[in-house]
Coordinates of C-alpha atoms in Angstrom, one line a residue:
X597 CA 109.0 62.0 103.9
X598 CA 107.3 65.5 105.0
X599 CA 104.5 66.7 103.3
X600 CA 103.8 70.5 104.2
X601 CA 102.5 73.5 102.7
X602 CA 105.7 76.0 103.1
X603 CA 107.5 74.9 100.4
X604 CA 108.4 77.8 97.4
X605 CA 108.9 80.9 97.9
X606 CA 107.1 84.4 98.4
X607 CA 106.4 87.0 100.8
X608 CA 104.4 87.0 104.0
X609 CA 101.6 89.1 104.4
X610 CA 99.5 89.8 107.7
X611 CA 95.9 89.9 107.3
X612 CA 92.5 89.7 109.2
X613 CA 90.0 86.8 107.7
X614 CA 87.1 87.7 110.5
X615 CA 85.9 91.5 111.2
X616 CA 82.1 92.8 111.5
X617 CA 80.9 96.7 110.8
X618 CA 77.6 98.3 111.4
X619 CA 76.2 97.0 108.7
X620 CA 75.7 94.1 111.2
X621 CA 76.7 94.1 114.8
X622 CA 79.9 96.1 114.5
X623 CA 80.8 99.3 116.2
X624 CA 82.8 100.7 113.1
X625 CA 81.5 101.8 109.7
X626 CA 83.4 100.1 106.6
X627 CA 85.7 103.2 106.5
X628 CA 86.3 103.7 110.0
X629 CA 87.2 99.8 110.0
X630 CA 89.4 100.0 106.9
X631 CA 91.3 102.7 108.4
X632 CA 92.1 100.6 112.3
X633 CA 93.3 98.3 110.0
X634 CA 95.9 100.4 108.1
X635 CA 97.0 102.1 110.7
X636 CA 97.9 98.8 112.2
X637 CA 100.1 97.8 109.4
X638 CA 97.9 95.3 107.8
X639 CA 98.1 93.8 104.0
X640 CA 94.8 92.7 103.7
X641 CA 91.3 92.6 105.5
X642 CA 88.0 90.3 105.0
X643 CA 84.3 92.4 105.7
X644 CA 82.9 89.1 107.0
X645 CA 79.3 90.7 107.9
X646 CA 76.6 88.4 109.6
X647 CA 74.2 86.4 106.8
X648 CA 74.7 89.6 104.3
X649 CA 77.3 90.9 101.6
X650 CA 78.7 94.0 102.4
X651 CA 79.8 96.0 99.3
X652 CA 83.2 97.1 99.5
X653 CA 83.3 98.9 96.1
X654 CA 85.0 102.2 96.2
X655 CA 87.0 101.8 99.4
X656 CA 89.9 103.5 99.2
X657 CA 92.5 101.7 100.5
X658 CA 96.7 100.5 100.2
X659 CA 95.3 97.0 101.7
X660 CA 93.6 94.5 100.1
X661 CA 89.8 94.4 100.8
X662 CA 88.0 91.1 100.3
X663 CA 84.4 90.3 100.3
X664 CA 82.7 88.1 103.0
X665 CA 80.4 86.4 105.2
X666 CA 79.9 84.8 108.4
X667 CA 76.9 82.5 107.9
X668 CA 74.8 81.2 110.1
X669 CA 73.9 77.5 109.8
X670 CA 72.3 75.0 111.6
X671 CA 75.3 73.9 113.2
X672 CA 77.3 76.8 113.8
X673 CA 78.8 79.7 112.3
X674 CA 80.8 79.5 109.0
X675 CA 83.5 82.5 107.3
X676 CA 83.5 82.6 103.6
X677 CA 86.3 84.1 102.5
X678 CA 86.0 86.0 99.3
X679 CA 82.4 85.6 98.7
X680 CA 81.0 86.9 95.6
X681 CA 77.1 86.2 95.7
X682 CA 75.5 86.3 98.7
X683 CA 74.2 82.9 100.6
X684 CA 70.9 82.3 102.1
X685 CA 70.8 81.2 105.7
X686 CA 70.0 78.8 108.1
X687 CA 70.3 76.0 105.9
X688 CA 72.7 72.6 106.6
X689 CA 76.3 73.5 107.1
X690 CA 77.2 70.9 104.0
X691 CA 75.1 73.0 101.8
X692 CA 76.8 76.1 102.7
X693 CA 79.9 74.6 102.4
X694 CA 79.3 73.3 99.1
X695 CA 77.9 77.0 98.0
X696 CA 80.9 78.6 99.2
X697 CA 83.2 76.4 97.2
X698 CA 80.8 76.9 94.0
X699 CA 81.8 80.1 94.3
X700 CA 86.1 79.3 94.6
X701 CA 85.4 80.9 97.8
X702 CA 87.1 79.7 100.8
X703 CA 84.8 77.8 104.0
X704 CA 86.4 78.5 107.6
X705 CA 84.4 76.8 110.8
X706 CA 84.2 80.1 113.3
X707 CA 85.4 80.0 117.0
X708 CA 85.1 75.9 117.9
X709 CA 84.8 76.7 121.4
X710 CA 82.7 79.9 121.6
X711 CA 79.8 79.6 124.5
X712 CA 79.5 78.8 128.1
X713 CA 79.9 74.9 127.3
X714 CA 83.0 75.5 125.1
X715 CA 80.9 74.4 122.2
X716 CA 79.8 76.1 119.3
X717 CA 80.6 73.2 116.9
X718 CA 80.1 69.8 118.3
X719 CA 83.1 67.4 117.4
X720 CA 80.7 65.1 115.8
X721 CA 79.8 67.8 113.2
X722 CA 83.6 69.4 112.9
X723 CA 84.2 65.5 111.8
X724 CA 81.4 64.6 109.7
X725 CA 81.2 67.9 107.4
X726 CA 83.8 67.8 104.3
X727 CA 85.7 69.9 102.1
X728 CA 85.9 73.1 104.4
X729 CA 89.1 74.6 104.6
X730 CA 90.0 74.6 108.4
X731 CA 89.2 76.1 111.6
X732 CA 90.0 79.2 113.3
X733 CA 92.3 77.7 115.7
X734 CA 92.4 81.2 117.6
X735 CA 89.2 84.0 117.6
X736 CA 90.3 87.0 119.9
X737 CA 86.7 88.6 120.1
X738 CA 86.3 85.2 122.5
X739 CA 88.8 86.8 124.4
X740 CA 85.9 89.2 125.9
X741 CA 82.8 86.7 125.5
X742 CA 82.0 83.2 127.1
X743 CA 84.3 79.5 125.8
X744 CA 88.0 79.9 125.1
X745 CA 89.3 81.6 121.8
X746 CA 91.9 78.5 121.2
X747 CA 90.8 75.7 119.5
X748 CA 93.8 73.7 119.1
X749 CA 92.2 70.4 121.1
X750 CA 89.5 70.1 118.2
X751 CA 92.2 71.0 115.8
X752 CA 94.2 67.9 117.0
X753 CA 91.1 65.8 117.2
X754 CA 90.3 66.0 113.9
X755 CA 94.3 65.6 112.5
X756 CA 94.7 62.5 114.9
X757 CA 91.5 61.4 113.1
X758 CA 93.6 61.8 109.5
X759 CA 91.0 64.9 109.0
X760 CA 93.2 66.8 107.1
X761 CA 92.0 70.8 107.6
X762 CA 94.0 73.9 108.3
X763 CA 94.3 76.7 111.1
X764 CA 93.6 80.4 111.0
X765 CA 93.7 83.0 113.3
X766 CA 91.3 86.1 113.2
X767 CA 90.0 88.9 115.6
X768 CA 86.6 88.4 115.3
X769 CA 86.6 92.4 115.2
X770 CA 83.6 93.9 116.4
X771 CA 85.1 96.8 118.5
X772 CA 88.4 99.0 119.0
X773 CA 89.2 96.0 122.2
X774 CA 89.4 93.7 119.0
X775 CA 91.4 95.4 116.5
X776 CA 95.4 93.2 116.4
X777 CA 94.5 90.5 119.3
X778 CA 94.8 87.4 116.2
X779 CA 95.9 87.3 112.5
X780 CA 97.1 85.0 109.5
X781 CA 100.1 85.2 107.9
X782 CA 100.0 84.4 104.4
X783 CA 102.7 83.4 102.3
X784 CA 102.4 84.9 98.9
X785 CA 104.0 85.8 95.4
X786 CA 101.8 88.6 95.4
X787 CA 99.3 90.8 97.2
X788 CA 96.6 90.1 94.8
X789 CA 92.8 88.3 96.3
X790 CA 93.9 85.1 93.9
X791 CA 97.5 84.9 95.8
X792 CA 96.4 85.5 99.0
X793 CA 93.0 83.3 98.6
X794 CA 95.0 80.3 97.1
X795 CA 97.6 80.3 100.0
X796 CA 95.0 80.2 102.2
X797 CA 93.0 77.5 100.8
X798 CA 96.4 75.2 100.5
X799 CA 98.2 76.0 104.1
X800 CA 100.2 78.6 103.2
X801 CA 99.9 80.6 105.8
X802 CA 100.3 80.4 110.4
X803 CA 97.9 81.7 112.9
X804 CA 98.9 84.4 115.2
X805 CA 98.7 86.2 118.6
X806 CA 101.5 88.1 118.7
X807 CA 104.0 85.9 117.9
X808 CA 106.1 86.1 114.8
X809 CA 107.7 82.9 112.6
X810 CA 111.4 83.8 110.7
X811 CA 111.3 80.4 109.5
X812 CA 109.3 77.6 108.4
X813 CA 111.8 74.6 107.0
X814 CA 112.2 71.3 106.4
X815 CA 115.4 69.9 105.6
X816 CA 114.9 65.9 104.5
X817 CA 114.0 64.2 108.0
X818 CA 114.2 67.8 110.2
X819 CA 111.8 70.7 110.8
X820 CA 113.7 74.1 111.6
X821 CA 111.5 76.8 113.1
X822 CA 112.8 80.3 114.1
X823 CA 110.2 82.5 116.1
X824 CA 112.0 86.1 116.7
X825 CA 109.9 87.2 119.7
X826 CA 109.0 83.5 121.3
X827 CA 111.0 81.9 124.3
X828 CA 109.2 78.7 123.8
X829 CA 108.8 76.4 120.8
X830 CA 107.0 72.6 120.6
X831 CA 106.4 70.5 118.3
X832 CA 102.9 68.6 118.5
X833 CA 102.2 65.2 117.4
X834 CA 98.6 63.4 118.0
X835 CA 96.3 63.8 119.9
X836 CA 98.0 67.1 121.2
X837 CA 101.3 65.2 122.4
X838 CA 104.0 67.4 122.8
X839 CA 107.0 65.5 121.1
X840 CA 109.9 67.9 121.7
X841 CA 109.8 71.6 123.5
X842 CA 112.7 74.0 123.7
X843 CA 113.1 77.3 125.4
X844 CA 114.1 79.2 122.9
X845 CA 113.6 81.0 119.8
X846 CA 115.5 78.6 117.3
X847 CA 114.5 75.0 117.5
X848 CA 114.6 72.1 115.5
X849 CA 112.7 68.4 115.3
X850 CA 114.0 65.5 113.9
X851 CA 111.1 63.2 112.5
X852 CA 111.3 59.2 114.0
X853 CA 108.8 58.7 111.5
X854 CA 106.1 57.5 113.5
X855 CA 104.6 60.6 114.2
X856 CA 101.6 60.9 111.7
X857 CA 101.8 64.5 111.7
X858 CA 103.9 67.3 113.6
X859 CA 102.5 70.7 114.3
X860 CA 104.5 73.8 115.8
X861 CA 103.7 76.3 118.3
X862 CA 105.2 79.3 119.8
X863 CA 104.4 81.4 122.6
X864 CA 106.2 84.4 123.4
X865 CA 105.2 87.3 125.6
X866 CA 101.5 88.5 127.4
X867 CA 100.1 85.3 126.1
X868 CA 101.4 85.7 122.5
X869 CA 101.0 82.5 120.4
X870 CA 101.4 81.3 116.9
X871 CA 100.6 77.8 115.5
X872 CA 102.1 76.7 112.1
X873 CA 100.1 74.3 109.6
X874 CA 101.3 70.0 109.9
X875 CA 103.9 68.2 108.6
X876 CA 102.5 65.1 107.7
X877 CA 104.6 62.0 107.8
X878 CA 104.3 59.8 104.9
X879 CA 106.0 56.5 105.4

């Protein structure tokens, strides 16, 4: 049996969970960053300031605006998604991971392999913390800085451990070479912050950049991806095996059983991934 999070129905909705304006390090005032945003066709955006709350009251705005924070600890960095209060600093990760989730906010580890040694969260700590939602699986603002923005080999070191977390893609947006390089796709009833903030905290949703899903489906024992603008598709199993690959746009896996968990990518043009949540297997 497959157990997966794309099941029911709903709409998808392309958002940005990471982005930074002056009231920290950013280039781009909350307006000015609202606006990129709209222009660029997006349904919803998270003002994830550094260690403060920025107060999005009174933007004007067709996209849904969400409250944030990336927060230092003293492990690394962490996203909460729709924060209401604001969270003090520099304390254990565990605490603020705990505080975010007081608040039925949502706790995303930031850029896994940010830094000249590829590692802003150790392994050790990605494995021993609990009850965070996932990882950014792809940061584009790393694109430009030191590390790798994909973090798909911590992703699949901590499924292969039967660490059960989801991916995300974000920009990271600090300036204009930011704006569109990663995004989540969320799949939703409704473009409402409890819709889109309940998908994300139970996999409904892919990481992008650049490359587009049609289809996320299970059929009994077979997984049935369609990616219109990829001309690769695999399917990943642990330890970041590639069980099956196909050149193509339409593939299909069928699962032996064995597998643990399956994971999709796509790549398509200029780079352009996307990565889809597991399948687990249950036996």
């Amino acid at each position: 049996m497959l157990v997966h999070p794309y099941s029911g129905g709903g709409r998808w909705f392309r958002g940005n969970l990471h982005s930074h304006t002056n009231n920290s390090d950013g280039k781009f005032s909350l307006d000015e960053l609202v606006r990129n945003y709209e222009s660029l066709g997006y349904d919803f955006l998270v003002i994830t300031d550094h260690d403060k709350l920025t107060l999005i009251e009174g933007v004007n705005s067709d996209m849904l605006i969400l409250p944030g924070c990336e927060i230092s600890t003293d492990k690394g960095h962490i996203v909460a998604v729709n924060l209401k209060e604001p969270i003090e600093p520099n304390r254990p990760s565990q605490e603020v991971i705990d505080a975010i989730n007081a608040q039925g906010s949502i706790a995303i580890l930031a850029h896994p392999n940010w830094g000249e040694n590829f590692c802003h969260w150790r392994q050790e700590d990605l494995t021993s913390l609990n009850n965070y939602a996932g990882i950014e699986v792809f940061n584009g603002n790393i694109l430009r800085d030191s590390g790798t923005p994909l973090a798909s080999d911590r992703w699949d070191m901590l499924l292969s451990r039967g660490h059960k977390c989801w991916c995300y893609g974000v920009d990271d947006t600090h300036n204009e070479l930011d704006l569109a390089n990663g995004w989540t796709m969320v799949l939703a009833d409704e473009l409402s912050s409890e819709a889109i903030v309940n998908a994300l905290r139970e996999g409904r949703c892919y990481a992008s950049s650049r490359v587009f899903f049609e289809t996320i489906e299970t059929d009994k024992d077979t997984i049935r991806i369609v990616a219109r603008n990829a001309d690769r598709i695999a399917f990943v199993g642990k330890h970041g095996r590639w069980l099956k690959w196909v050149n193509d746009k339409f593939a299909n896996y069928r699962v032996r059983g064995d597998e643990g968990y399956i994971r999709v990518e796509a790549f398509g043009p200029y780079g352009g991934m996307a990565w889809t949540q597991p399948f687990f297997v249950v036996t």
